[in-house]
CSV table of C-alpha atoms and ligand atoms in Angstrom, one decimal:
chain,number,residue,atom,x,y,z
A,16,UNK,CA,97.7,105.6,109.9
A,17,UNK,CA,100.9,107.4,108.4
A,18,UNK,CA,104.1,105.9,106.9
A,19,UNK,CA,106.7,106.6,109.7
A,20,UNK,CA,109.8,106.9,107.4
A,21,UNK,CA,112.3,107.5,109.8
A,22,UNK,CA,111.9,104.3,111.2
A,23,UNK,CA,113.0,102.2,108.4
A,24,UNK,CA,116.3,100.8,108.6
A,25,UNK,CA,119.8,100.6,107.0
A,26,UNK,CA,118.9,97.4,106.3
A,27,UNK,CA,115.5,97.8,104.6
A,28,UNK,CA,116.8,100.1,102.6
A,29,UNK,CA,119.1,97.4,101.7
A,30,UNK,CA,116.2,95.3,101.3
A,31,UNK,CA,114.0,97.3,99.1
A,32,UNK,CA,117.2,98.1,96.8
A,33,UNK,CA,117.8,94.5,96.8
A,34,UNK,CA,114.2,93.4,95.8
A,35,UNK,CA,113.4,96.1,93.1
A,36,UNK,CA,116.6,95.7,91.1
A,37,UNK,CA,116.3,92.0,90.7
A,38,UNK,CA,112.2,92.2,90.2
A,39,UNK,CA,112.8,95.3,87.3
A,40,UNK,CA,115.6,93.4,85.5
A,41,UNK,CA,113.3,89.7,85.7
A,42,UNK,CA,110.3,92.0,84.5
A,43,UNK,CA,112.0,92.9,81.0
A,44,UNK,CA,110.3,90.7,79.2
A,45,UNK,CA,108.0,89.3,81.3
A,46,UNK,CA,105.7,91.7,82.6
A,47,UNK,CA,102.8,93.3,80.7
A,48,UNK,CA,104.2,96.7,78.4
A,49,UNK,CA,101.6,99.1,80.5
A,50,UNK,CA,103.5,98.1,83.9
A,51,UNK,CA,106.4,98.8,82.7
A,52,UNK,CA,105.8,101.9,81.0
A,53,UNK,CA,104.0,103.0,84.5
A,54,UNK,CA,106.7,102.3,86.7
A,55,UNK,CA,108.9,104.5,84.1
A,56,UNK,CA,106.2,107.5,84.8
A,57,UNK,CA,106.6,106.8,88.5
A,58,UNK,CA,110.2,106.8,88.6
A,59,UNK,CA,111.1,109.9,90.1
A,60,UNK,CA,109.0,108.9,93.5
A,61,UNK,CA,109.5,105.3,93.0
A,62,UNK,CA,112.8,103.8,92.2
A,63,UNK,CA,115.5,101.2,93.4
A,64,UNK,CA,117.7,104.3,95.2
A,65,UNK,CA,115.0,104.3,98.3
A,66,UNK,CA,111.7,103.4,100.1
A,67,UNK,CA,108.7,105.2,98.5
A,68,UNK,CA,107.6,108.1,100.4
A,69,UNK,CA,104.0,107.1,100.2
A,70,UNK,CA,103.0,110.8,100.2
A,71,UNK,CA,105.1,111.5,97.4
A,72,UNK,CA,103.6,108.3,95.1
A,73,UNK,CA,99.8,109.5,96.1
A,74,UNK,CA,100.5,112.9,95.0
A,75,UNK,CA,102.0,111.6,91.2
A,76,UNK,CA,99.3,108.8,91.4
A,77,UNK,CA,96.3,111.3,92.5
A,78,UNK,CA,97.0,113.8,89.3
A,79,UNK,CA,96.8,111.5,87.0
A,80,UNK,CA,93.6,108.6,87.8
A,81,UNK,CA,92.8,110.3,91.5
A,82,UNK,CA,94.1,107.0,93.5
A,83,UNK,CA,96.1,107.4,96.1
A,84,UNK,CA,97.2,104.9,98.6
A,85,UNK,CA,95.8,104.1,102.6
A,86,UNK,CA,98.3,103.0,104.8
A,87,UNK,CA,96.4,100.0,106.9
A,88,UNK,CA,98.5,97.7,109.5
A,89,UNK,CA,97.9,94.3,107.9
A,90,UNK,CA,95.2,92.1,106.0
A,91,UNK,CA,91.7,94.5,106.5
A,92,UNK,CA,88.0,93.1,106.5
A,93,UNK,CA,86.7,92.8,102.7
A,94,UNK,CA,84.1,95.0,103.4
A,95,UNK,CA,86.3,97.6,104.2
A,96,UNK,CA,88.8,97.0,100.9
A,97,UNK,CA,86.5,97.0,98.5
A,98,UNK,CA,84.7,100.3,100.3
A,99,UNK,CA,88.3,101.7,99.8
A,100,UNK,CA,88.5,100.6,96.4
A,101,UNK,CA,85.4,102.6,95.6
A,102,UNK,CA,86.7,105.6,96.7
A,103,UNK,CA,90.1,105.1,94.7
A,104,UNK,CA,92.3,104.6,97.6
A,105,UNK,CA,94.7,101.2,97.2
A,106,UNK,CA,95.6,99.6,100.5
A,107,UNK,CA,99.3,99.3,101.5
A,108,UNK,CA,101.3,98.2,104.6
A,109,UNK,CA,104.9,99.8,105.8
A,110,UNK,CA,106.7,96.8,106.7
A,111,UNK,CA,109.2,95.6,105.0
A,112,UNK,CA,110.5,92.0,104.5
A,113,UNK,CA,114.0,90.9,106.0
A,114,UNK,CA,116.8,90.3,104.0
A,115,UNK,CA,116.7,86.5,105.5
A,116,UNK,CA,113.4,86.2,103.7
A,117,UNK,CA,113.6,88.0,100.7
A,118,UNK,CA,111.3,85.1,98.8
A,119,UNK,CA,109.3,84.2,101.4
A,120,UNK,CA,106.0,86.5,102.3
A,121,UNK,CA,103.2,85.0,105.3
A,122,UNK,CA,101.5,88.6,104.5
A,123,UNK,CA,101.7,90.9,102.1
A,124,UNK,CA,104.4,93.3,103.0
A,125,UNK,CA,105.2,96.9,101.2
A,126,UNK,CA,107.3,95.6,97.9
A,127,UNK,CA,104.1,93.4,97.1
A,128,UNK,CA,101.6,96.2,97.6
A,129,UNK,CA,103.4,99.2,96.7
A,130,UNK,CA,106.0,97.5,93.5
A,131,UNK,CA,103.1,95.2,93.0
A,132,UNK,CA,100.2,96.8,93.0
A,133,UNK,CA,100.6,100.6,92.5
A,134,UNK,CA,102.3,101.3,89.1
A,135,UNK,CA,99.2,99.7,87.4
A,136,UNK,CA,96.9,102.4,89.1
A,137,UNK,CA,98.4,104.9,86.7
A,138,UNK,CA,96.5,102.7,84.2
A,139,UNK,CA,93.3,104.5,83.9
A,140,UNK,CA,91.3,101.6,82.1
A,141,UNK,CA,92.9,99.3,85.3
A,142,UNK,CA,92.0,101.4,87.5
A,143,UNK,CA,88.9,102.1,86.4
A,144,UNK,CA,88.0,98.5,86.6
A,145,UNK,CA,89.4,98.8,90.1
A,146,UNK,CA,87.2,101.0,91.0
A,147,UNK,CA,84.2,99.6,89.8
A,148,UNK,CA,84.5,96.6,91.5
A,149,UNK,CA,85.1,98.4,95.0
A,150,UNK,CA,81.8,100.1,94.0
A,151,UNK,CA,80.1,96.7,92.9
A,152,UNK,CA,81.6,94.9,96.9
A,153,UNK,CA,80.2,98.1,98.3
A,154,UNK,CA,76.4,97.8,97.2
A,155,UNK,CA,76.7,93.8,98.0
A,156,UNK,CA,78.1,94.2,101.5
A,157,UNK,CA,75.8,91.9,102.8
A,158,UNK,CA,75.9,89.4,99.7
A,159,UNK,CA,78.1,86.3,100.8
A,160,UNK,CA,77.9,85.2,97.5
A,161,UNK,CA,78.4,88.6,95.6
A,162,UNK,CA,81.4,89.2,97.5
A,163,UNK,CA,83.2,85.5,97.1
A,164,UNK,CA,82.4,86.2,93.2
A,165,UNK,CA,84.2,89.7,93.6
A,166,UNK,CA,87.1,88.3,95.6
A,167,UNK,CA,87.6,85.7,93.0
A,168,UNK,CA,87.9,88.0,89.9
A,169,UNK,CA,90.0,89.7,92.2
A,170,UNK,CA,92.2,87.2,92.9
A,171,UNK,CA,92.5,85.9,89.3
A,172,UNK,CA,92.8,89.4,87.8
A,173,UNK,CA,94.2,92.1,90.3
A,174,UNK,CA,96.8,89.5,92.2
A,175,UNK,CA,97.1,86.8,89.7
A,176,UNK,CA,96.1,87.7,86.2
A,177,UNK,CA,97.7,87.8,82.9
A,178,UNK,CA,97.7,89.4,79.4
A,179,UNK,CA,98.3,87.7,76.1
A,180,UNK,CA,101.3,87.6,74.1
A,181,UNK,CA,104.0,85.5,72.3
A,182,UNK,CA,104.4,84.7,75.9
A,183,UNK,CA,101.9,85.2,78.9
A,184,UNK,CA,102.4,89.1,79.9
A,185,UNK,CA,102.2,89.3,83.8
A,186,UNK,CA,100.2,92.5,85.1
A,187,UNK,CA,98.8,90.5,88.8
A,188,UNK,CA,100.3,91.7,91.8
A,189,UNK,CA,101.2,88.6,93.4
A,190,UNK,CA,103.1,87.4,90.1
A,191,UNK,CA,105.0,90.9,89.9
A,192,UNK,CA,106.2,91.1,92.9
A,193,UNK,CA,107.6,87.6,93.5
A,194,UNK,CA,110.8,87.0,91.6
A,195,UNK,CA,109.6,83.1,91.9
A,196,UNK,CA,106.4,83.4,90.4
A,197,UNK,CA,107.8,85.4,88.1
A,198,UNK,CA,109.5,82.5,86.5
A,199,UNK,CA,107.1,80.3,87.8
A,200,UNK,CA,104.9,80.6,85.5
A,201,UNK,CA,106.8,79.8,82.1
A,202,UNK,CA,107.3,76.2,83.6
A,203,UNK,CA,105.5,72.9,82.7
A,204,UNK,CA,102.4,72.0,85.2
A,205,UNK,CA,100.8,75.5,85.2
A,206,UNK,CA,97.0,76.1,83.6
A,207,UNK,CA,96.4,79.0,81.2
A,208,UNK,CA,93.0,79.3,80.4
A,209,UNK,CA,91.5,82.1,78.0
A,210,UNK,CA,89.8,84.9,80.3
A,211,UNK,CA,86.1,84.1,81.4
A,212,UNK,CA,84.4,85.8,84.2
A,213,UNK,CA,81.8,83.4,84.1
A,214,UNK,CA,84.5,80.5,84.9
A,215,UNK,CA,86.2,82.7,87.3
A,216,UNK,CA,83.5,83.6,89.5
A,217,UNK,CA,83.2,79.6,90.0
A,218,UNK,CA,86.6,79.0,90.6
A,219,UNK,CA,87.6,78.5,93.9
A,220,UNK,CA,91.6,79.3,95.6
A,221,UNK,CA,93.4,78.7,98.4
A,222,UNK,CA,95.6,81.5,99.4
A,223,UNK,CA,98.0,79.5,101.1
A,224,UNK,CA,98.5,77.3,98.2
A,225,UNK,CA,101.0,78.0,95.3
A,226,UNK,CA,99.1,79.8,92.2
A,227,UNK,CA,98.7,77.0,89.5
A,228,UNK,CA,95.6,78.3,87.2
A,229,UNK,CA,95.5,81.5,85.3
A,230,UNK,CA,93.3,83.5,83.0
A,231,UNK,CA,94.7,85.3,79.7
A,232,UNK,CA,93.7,88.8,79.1
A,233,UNK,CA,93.2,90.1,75.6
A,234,UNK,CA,93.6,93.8,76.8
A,235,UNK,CA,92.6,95.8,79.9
A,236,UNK,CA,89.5,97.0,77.8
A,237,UNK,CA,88.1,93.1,77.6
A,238,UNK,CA,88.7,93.4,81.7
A,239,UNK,CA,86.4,96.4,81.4
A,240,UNK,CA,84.0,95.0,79.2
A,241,UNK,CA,83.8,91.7,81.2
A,242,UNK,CA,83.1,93.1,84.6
A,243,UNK,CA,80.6,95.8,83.1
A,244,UNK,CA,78.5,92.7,81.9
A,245,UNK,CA,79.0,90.7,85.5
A,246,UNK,CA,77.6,94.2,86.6
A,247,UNK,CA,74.6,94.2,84.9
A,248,UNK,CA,74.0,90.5,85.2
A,249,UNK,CA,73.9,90.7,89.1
A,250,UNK,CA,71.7,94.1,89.0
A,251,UNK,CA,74.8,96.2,90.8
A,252,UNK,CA,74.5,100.2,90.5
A,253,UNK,CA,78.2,100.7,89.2
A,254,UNK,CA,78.2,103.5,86.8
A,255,UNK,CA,79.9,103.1,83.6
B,326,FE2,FE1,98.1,91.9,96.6
């Protein structure tokens, strides 16, 4: 599947100008330093003045770490994202939210995987880390239980995690790119635990319920230290 840029729209344009403006300026402070810094080194293919041309982003994204993103029409079988992930690839749709529901997301649409997702896969310890576990759900295919551990860290890291600091530094997708979450998360009611695979792994989610439990990072190099012990304890091949 390919990007078909001439199809978008006055109006997505509008959209995706919209979105990225607010998201960068709510960021500032917010977001972890290394996702700001990366969307600064992506700026010439990825800015607020127009839709990434996802060509473009793979080719800036590819010379430095080797990802490079895979158009896919929607939500993809597990197997088949974490066999992605393996191979450096980072899934994205095209569509674009309307302007009628600029907070409001059923699926994932282009500003969550492209603004969410891809600045942090200039990161090379990230991405790394990324990699690995693609490598890890590869091997365990068939492992039901290997591959609800993986989707967990995944989902507490990768779409929902967070980094130390004064205050909790976002670097999760799902937090980045949703100007609610954003500010979400400083309010009164929300859990922030100290980062711990073992607990993670155990920890059950609801993807349609509202995030409420988060795990603070130290630094992307405890992420990589973590997941290379979870890698020896389950016996997986993942090169280090
Ligand atoms: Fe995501």
């Amino acid at each position: 599947m390919k990007q078909q840029f001439e199809n978008y729209t006055v109006e997505d344009f509008k959209v995706w100008k919209t979105l990225f403006e607010r998201q960068v300026n709510n960021l500032q402070d917010k977001s972890c330093e290394s996702y700001l810094h990366c969307l600064d080194e992506l700026n010439d293919v990825l800015n607020s003045n127009s839709i990434p041309r996802f060509d473009a982003l793979s080719k800036v994204l590819k010379e430095k770490t080797g990802w490079s993103i895979e158009v896919v029409p929607g939500l993809i079988p597990v197997e088949d994202f974490f066999e992605l992930l393996s191979q450096k690839k980072f899934c994205s749709s095209t569509w674009l939210r309307s302007m009628e529901q600029l907070d409001y997301l059923e699926e994932p649409d282009m500003f969550h995987d492209i603004f969410g997702h891809i600045p942090l896969f200039m990161d090379e310890k990230y991405a790394d880390f990324a990699q690995k576990m693609g490598e890890v759900g590869v091997q365990f295919k068939d492992s039901e239980k290997i591959l609800i551990e993986l989707q967990r860290i995944y989902r507490f890291t990768i779409e929902f995690g967070l980094l130390k600091g004064s205050q909790p530094q976002i670097y999760g997708a799902g937090v980045i790119s949703s100007f609610g979450e954003t500010n979400f998360i400083y309010e009164e009611g929300t859990e922030m635990l100290p980062f711990d695979l073992n607990e993670i792994i155990n920890t059950d989610f609801c993807n349609s319920e509202i995030q409420t439990k988060y795990f603070l990072l130290n630094s992307f190099d405890e992420l990589y230290e973590s997941f290379e012990k979870y890698v020896m304890k389950v016996g997986a091949l993942a090169s280090f």
